[in-house]
Coordinates of C-alpha atoms in Angstrom, one line a residue:
Chain A
M204 CA 133.9 221.9 -18.7
N205 CA 135.8 219.1 -17.1
R206 CA 133.9 216.8 -18.7
A207 CA 134.4 218.6 -22.3
L208 CA 138.1 218.5 -21.6
L209 CA 137.8 214.9 -20.8
L210 CA 136.2 213.9 -24.0
A211 CA 138.5 216.0 -26.0
L212 CA 141.7 214.6 -24.5
P213 CA 141.8 211.5 -26.5
V214 CA 141.3 213.4 -29.6
I215 CA 144.3 215.6 -28.8
L216 CA 146.3 212.9 -27.6
A217 CA 145.3 210.7 -30.9
S218 CA 146.6 214.0 -33.0
C219 CA 149.8 214.1 -31.2
S220 CA 150.8 210.5 -31.5
G221 CA 150.3 210.0 -35.3
G222 CA 153.8 211.2 -35.9
D223 CA 155.4 214.2 -38.2
L224 CA 153.2 214.5 -41.1
T225 CA 154.5 217.7 -42.5
G226 CA 154.0 218.2 -46.5
V227 CA 150.6 216.7 -46.6
K228 CA 148.3 218.8 -49.2
T229 CA 144.5 218.8 -48.6
F230 CA 142.2 218.8 -51.3
K231 CA 138.1 219.4 -50.9
Y232 CA 136.8 216.5 -53.3
Q233 CA 133.3 215.5 -52.6
G234 CA 132.5 211.7 -53.3
G235 CA 130.0 209.6 -54.8
Q236 CA 129.9 210.4 -58.8
H237 CA 130.2 207.4 -60.7
Q238 CA 131.2 207.2 -64.6
E239 CA 132.4 204.9 -67.3
G240 CA 135.0 205.1 -69.3
Q241 CA 138.1 207.2 -69.2
I242 CA 138.3 210.3 -66.5
A243 CA 140.7 213.1 -66.8
Y244 CA 142.1 214.2 -63.0
T245 CA 143.7 217.5 -61.9
E246 CA 146.1 215.7 -59.5
H247 CA 148.5 212.7 -60.7
P248 CA 147.9 210.7 -58.9
P249 CA 144.4 211.7 -58.2
V250 CA 143.1 212.6 -54.6
G251 CA 139.3 212.1 -55.2
G252 CA 136.6 213.2 -57.7
T253 CA 134.1 211.1 -59.9
H254 CA 135.4 207.6 -60.5
N255 CA 134.3 204.1 -62.0
P256 CA 131.5 202.3 -60.4
R257 CA 134.2 199.5 -59.7
W258 CA 136.9 199.7 -57.0
Q259 CA 140.2 198.4 -57.7
K260 CA 141.2 195.5 -55.2
C261 CA 143.3 196.5 -52.5
G262 CA 146.8 195.0 -52.9
V263 CA 150.2 195.2 -54.4
Y264 CA 150.5 195.8 -58.4
D265 CA 153.7 195.4 -60.3
N266 CA 151.9 197.5 -63.1
P267 CA 150.2 200.9 -63.5
L268 CA 146.9 201.3 -62.3
Y269 CA 143.8 202.9 -64.2
D270 CA 143.1 206.3 -62.2
Q271 CA 139.4 205.8 -62.0
F272 CA 139.1 202.6 -60.2
A273 CA 141.9 203.4 -57.5
V274 CA 140.0 206.8 -57.0
H275 CA 137.0 204.6 -55.8
S276 CA 139.0 202.5 -53.6
M277 CA 140.3 205.6 -51.8
E278 CA 136.4 206.6 -51.4
H279 CA 136.3 203.3 -49.4
G280 CA 139.5 204.6 -47.5
A281 CA 142.7 203.2 -49.3
V282 CA 145.7 205.1 -49.1
W283 CA 147.3 204.5 -52.7
I284 CA 151.3 204.5 -52.5
T285 CA 152.8 205.0 -55.7
Y286 CA 156.7 205.2 -57.1
L287 CA 158.4 206.0 -60.3
P288 CA 159.4 203.1 -62.4
S289 CA 162.8 204.2 -62.0
L290 CA 162.6 203.6 -58.3
P291 CA 165.5 200.9 -57.0
A292 CA 163.9 197.8 -56.5
G293 CA 165.3 197.7 -52.6
D294 CA 163.1 201.3 -52.4
V295 CA 159.8 199.2 -53.6
A296 CA 160.8 196.2 -51.3
K297 CA 160.6 198.8 -48.3
L298 CA 157.4 200.1 -49.7
K299 CA 155.9 196.6 -50.0
A300 CA 157.3 195.8 -46.2
A301 CA 154.9 199.1 -45.1
V302 CA 151.9 197.9 -46.8
D303 CA 152.3 194.4 -45.9
G304 CA 149.4 192.9 -43.7
R305 CA 147.2 196.3 -44.2
S306 CA 143.9 195.7 -46.1
Y307 CA 143.3 199.2 -47.4
T308 CA 146.3 200.0 -49.3
L309 CA 147.3 199.7 -53.0
L310 CA 150.7 200.0 -54.4
S311 CA 151.7 200.4 -57.8
P312 CA 154.1 202.4 -60.3
Y313 CA 153.3 205.6 -61.4
P314 CA 154.9 206.4 -64.5
G315 CA 155.5 210.6 -64.8
Q316 CA 154.7 211.5 -61.3
A317 CA 156.4 214.5 -59.6
A318 CA 158.3 212.8 -57.0
P319 CA 160.0 209.2 -56.3
V320 CA 157.4 207.9 -54.0
M321 CA 153.8 209.5 -53.4
M322 CA 151.1 208.6 -51.0
S323 CA 147.7 209.8 -51.9
A324 CA 144.6 209.4 -50.0
W325 CA 140.9 210.9 -50.4
N326 CA 141.6 214.6 -50.4
A327 CA 145.5 214.1 -49.2
Q328 CA 148.5 213.8 -50.8
L329 CA 152.3 213.5 -49.6
S330 CA 155.3 213.6 -51.9
L331 CA 158.3 211.8 -50.7
Q332 CA 162.1 211.7 -51.6
D333 CA 163.0 208.5 -50.1
A334 CA 160.9 205.3 -49.0
S335 CA 162.4 205.0 -45.8
D336 CA 161.1 208.1 -44.7
P337 CA 159.2 208.0 -41.6
R338 CA 156.1 209.7 -42.8
V339 CA 155.5 206.6 -44.6
K340 CA 154.1 204.9 -41.5
A341 CA 152.7 208.2 -40.3
F342 CA 150.6 208.8 -43.2
L343 CA 149.1 205.3 -43.4
S344 CA 148.4 205.5 -39.7
K345 CA 146.2 208.5 -40.4
Y346 CA 144.8 208.0 -43.8
E347 CA 144.2 204.4 -44.0
Q348 CA 140.5 204.3 -43.7
G349 CA 141.0 207.5 -42.4
A350 CA 138.4 210.2 -41.5
T351 CA 138.6 212.1 -45.0
A352 CA 137.4 209.0 -47.1
P353 CA 133.5 209.5 -47.8
E354 CA 133.2 205.5 -47.4
R355 CA 135.5 204.5 -44.7
G356 CA 135.3 200.9 -43.9
A357 CA 133.4 200.1 -47.1
A358 CA 135.3 196.9 -48.7
C359 CA 138.6 197.1 -50.6
D360 CA 138.3 193.8 -51.5
G361 CA 135.3 191.4 -52.9
P362 CA 134.6 190.3 -56.5
Y363 CA 134.1 193.6 -58.0
S364 CA 137.7 194.3 -58.6
T365 CA 139.4 195.1 -61.9
T366 CA 143.2 194.3 -62.4
E367 CA 143.5 196.0 -66.0
T368 CA 146.5 197.9 -66.3
Q369 CA 147.7 200.5 -68.8
Chain B
M142 CA 120.3 251.9 4.5
T143 CA 122.6 252.5 7.5
A144 CA 125.2 250.5 8.6
R145 CA 124.8 248.3 11.4
P146 CA 127.7 247.5 13.5
P147 CA 128.6 243.9 13.3
T148 CA 127.0 241.5 15.9
F149 CA 129.3 239.1 17.9
H150 CA 128.0 235.5 17.3
P151 CA 130.2 233.1 19.7
S152 CA 129.4 230.3 17.6
S153 CA 130.6 231.6 14.5
S154 CA 134.1 231.0 15.0
R155 CA 133.8 227.4 16.5
R156 CA 131.7 226.8 13.0
G157 CA 134.9 228.3 11.3
G158 CA 137.4 225.8 13.4
T159 CA 135.5 222.7 12.4
L160 CA 135.2 224.0 8.6
R161 CA 139.3 224.4 8.8
L162 CA 139.2 220.6 10.0
L163 CA 137.1 219.5 7.2
W164 CA 139.0 221.2 4.2
P165 CA 141.7 218.6 4.1
V166 CA 139.3 215.8 4.4
L167 CA 136.9 217.3 1.4
A168 CA 140.0 217.8 -0.7
V169 CA 141.1 214.2 -0.2
L170 CA 137.3 213.3 -1.1
L171 CA 137.5 215.5 -3.9
V172 CA 140.7 214.0 -5.7
L173 CA 139.6 210.4 -4.8
G174 CA 136.2 211.1 -6.6
G175 CA 138.1 212.6 -9.6
A176 CA 140.5 210.1 -9.9
W177 CA 137.3 207.6 -10.0
F178 CA 135.5 209.4 -12.6
W179 CA 138.7 209.8 -14.5
Q180 CA 139.1 205.7 -14.7
A181 CA 135.5 205.1 -15.0
H182 CA 135.4 207.6 -18.2
R183 CA 138.5 207.1 -19.6
F184 CA 138.6 205.7 -23.1
P185 CA 140.8 202.9 -24.0
Q186 CA 144.2 203.9 -25.2
E187 CA 146.3 202.9 -28.0
G188 CA 147.7 199.5 -27.7
S189 CA 145.3 198.5 -25.2
P190 CA 143.5 195.2 -25.4
A191 CA 140.0 196.5 -26.5
V192 CA 141.7 198.8 -29.2
R193 CA 143.7 195.8 -30.6
F194 CA 140.4 193.7 -30.6
A195 CA 138.6 196.5 -32.7
R196 CA 141.2 196.4 -35.4
D197 CA 141.6 192.9 -35.3
M198 CA 138.3 191.8 -35.5
R199 CA 137.4 194.4 -38.1
L200 CA 140.3 192.6 -40.4
H201 CA 139.0 189.2 -39.6
H202 CA 135.3 190.5 -40.1
G203 CA 136.3 192.2 -43.3
Q204 CA 137.5 188.7 -44.7
A205 CA 134.4 186.9 -43.9
V206 CA 132.5 189.5 -45.7
E207 CA 135.0 189.2 -48.5
L208 CA 134.6 185.3 -48.6
S209 CA 131.0 185.9 -48.7
L210 CA 130.6 188.0 -51.7
H211 CA 132.7 185.9 -53.7
I212 CA 130.5 182.9 -53.3
L213 CA 127.3 184.9 -53.9
E214 CA 128.7 185.4 -57.3
R215 CA 128.7 181.6 -58.1
P216 CA 125.1 179.9 -58.7
V217 CA 125.2 178.1 -55.0
S218 CA 122.6 176.4 -53.4
A219 CA 119.8 178.3 -51.7
P220 CA 121.2 177.2 -47.9
V221 CA 124.8 178.6 -48.6
R222 CA 123.2 181.7 -50.4
L223 CA 121.3 182.4 -47.5
L224 CA 124.4 181.6 -45.1
A225 CA 126.7 183.9 -46.9
Q226 CA 124.0 186.7 -47.2
D227 CA 123.5 186.3 -43.3
I228 CA 127.3 186.6 -42.8
T229 CA 127.8 189.5 -45.0
V230 CA 125.0 191.8 -43.2
T231 CA 125.9 190.6 -39.7
Q232 CA 129.6 191.0 -39.9
E233 CA 129.6 194.3 -42.0
A234 CA 127.2 195.7 -39.1
Q235 CA 129.7 194.7 -36.5
L236 CA 132.4 196.0 -38.4
G237 CA 130.5 199.6 -38.2
Q238 CA 130.2 199.3 -34.6
M239 CA 133.9 198.4 -34.1
G240 CA 134.8 201.3 -36.3
G241 CA 132.5 203.6 -34.2
W242 CA 134.2 202.7 -31.2
L243 CA 137.3 203.8 -32.7
D244 CA 135.8 207.0 -33.8
I245 CA 134.5 207.8 -30.5
W246 CA 138.0 206.9 -28.6
G247 CA 139.5 209.3 -30.9
L248 CA 141.5 206.7 -32.4
P249 CA 142.3 205.8 -36.2
F250 CA 140.6 202.8 -37.7
S251 CA 143.8 201.4 -38.9
G252 CA 146.5 202.7 -36.5
P253 CA 150.3 202.5 -36.6
D254 CA 150.7 198.7 -37.4
A255 CA 149.1 196.3 -39.7
P256 CA 146.0 194.5 -37.7
M257 CA 146.6 190.7 -36.4
Q258 CA 150.2 192.0 -36.1
G259 CA 152.2 189.4 -34.7
M260 CA 149.4 186.8 -34.7
N261 CA 149.3 183.4 -36.6
R262 CA 146.9 184.4 -39.4
A263 CA 146.3 181.1 -40.8
A264 CA 145.9 179.5 -37.2
M265 CA 143.1 182.3 -36.7
G266 CA 141.3 180.8 -39.7
M267 CA 142.4 183.7 -42.1
A268 CA 142.3 182.5 -45.6
S269 CA 145.2 182.9 -48.1
D270 CA 144.8 185.0 -51.2
A271 CA 144.8 181.3 -53.1
D272 CA 141.9 180.2 -51.2
V273 CA 139.7 183.4 -51.9
Q274 CA 140.7 183.2 -55.5
S275 CA 139.7 179.4 -55.5
L276 CA 135.9 180.5 -54.8
D277 CA 135.9 182.2 -58.3
T278 CA 137.5 179.5 -60.3
L279 CA 136.4 175.9 -58.9
P280 CA 133.1 174.6 -60.4
A281 CA 130.4 176.1 -58.4
R282 CA 129.5 172.6 -56.3
Q283 CA 133.1 172.3 -55.3
A284 CA 133.4 176.2 -54.4
E285 CA 130.4 176.1 -52.0
I286 CA 131.9 173.4 -50.1
R287 CA 135.2 175.0 -50.1
Y288 CA 133.6 178.5 -48.8
L289 CA 131.8 176.0 -45.9
Q290 CA 135.2 174.7 -45.2
L291 CA 137.0 178.2 -45.2
M292 CA 134.1 179.8 -43.0
L293 CA 134.3 177.0 -40.7
R294 CA 137.8 177.5 -40.1
H295 CA 137.5 181.4 -40.2
H296 CA 134.7 181.2 -37.4
R297 CA 136.7 178.8 -35.3
G298 CA 139.5 181.8 -35.3
G299 CA 136.7 184.4 -34.9
V300 CA 135.5 182.8 -31.7
Q301 CA 139.2 182.3 -30.4
M302 CA 139.9 186.2 -30.7
A303 CA 136.3 187.1 -29.2
Q304 CA 137.1 185.1 -26.2
E305 CA 140.3 187.4 -25.8
G306 CA 138.0 190.5 -26.2
L307 CA 135.7 189.2 -23.7
K308 CA 138.5 190.0 -21.4
S309 CA 138.9 193.5 -22.4
G310 CA 136.7 195.0 -19.3
V311 CA 135.2 197.3 -21.9
P312 CA 131.4 197.1 -21.6
P313 CA 130.4 197.5 -25.6
V314 CA 133.7 195.3 -26.6
V315 CA 132.8 192.8 -24.0
T316 CA 128.9 192.9 -25.5
V317 CA 129.8 192.4 -29.1
A318 CA 132.5 189.9 -28.2
N319 CA 130.0 187.7 -26.6
A320 CA 127.9 187.9 -29.5
I321 CA 130.5 186.9 -31.7
V322 CA 131.0 183.7 -29.7
V323 CA 127.3 183.1 -29.5
S324 CA 126.6 183.3 -33.0
Q325 CA 129.7 181.8 -34.5
T326 CA 129.5 178.9 -32.5
A327 CA 126.0 178.2 -33.7
E328 CA 127.0 178.7 -37.2
I329 CA 130.0 176.6 -36.5
D330 CA 127.6 173.8 -36.0
L331 CA 125.2 174.8 -38.8
I332 CA 128.2 174.4 -41.3
T333 CA 129.4 171.1 -39.6
G334 CA 126.0 170.0 -40.8
M335 CA 126.0 171.6 -44.0
L336 CA 129.3 169.8 -45.1
R337 CA 127.9 166.5 -44.0
E338 CA 124.9 166.8 -46.0
R339 CA 127.2 167.3 -48.8
G340 CA 129.4 164.1 -48.2
A341 CA 132.1 166.8 -47.7
A342 CA 135.1 166.7 -45.5
V343 CA 134.9 168.7 -42.0
P344 CA 138.3 170.4 -41.5
P345 CA 139.8 169.0 -38.1
A346 CA 139.6 171.8 -35.3
N347 CA 143.2 171.7 -34.7
G348 CA 143.9 174.1 -37.8
T349 CA 145.1 173.2 -41.4
V350 CA 145.2 170.0 -43.4
A351 CA 148.1 168.9 -45.4
P352 CA 148.4 170.3 -49.1
G353 CA 147.1 167.6 -51.6
S354 CA 144.5 166.3 -49.1
T355 CA 141.1 164.9 -50.5
D356 CA 139.0 167.6 -48.6
G357 CA 140.5 170.4 -50.9
M358 CA 141.9 172.6 -47.9
N359 CA 145.4 173.4 -48.6
G360 CA 147.8 174.1 -46.1
M361 CA 148.8 177.5 -45.5
P362 CA 152.2 179.3 -44.7
M363 CA 152.1 179.6 -40.9
N364 CA 154.5 182.7 -40.9
H365 CA 152.6 186.0 -41.6

């Protein structure tokens, strides 16, 4: 009993230390399915599902990405931060600062999405009105290479990347 | 069953007295034992050297794998191909081990800050994006030499970081840190020999070479 409590304690502490993450929607996609060509997703940006055999190289992009490559990166543990093209440059700079030095993140504009800033990981999504929201860091802390990614820790770089844009 | 009158034991009250005297001693022993057990079985906490080492080294190893995957796409010589395959499988396995620790310690892989935050990444052998891209664009023979030079610097930084990990005091961390020191030190000698065989410059051990120098190692921004 004592030992069980000891073992559970770090988990309890870790779940408390991540910061406030209210508003995160969760989903139930299983990983794995590969398919070439265009793929239609239910969520925009997507949060899982069938994807291209190639994954999008993690990094910062100034143009929109194809969903089916980014989903593969999310399967490997990437967090995809997207923003409306109308987001002020100062706010985009804040998002760039938030992902600086982090190796499992994608940042790109996403025309037509439902909120100014959205954060997507495999089976988790958060809509934000403001790039300075403290939940940006909390979401990264929990979901970047997080426990929901089916293949977390698999590379998000390497030569098998695409930089095609819409 | 008929109830028997209680019998008087003259010694029992005395034994009770001794026990009463022993209780505080037992309590102290229990507290000390509990404290020892807690200390011995406590997992490394957020912000501790062991946790920082796991996350920083995962990033560092990840780049060694990345560089190797890039060069494996090129038509390079057999010894370089073998080295790149060896580095890929070794460092990918160690990456997995370090992720496993974080899992068991109940901590996220990525944590609140970027890995290697506040460290001079270039001095720790991290290659720039331009360096990584150069492995795709240089002619194969030059790309192979560049890979060896980048990997030499990368290993030197890795050994330095692993020596820090040796001080973490956490057994599995010390074991892996030691394995990294041993294997990467040996590989530094191997790579140095491979560069000499190819008549290529061996980057000096004190870090970067000035831009435009003949050995093809570009200087890198020293601030991250």
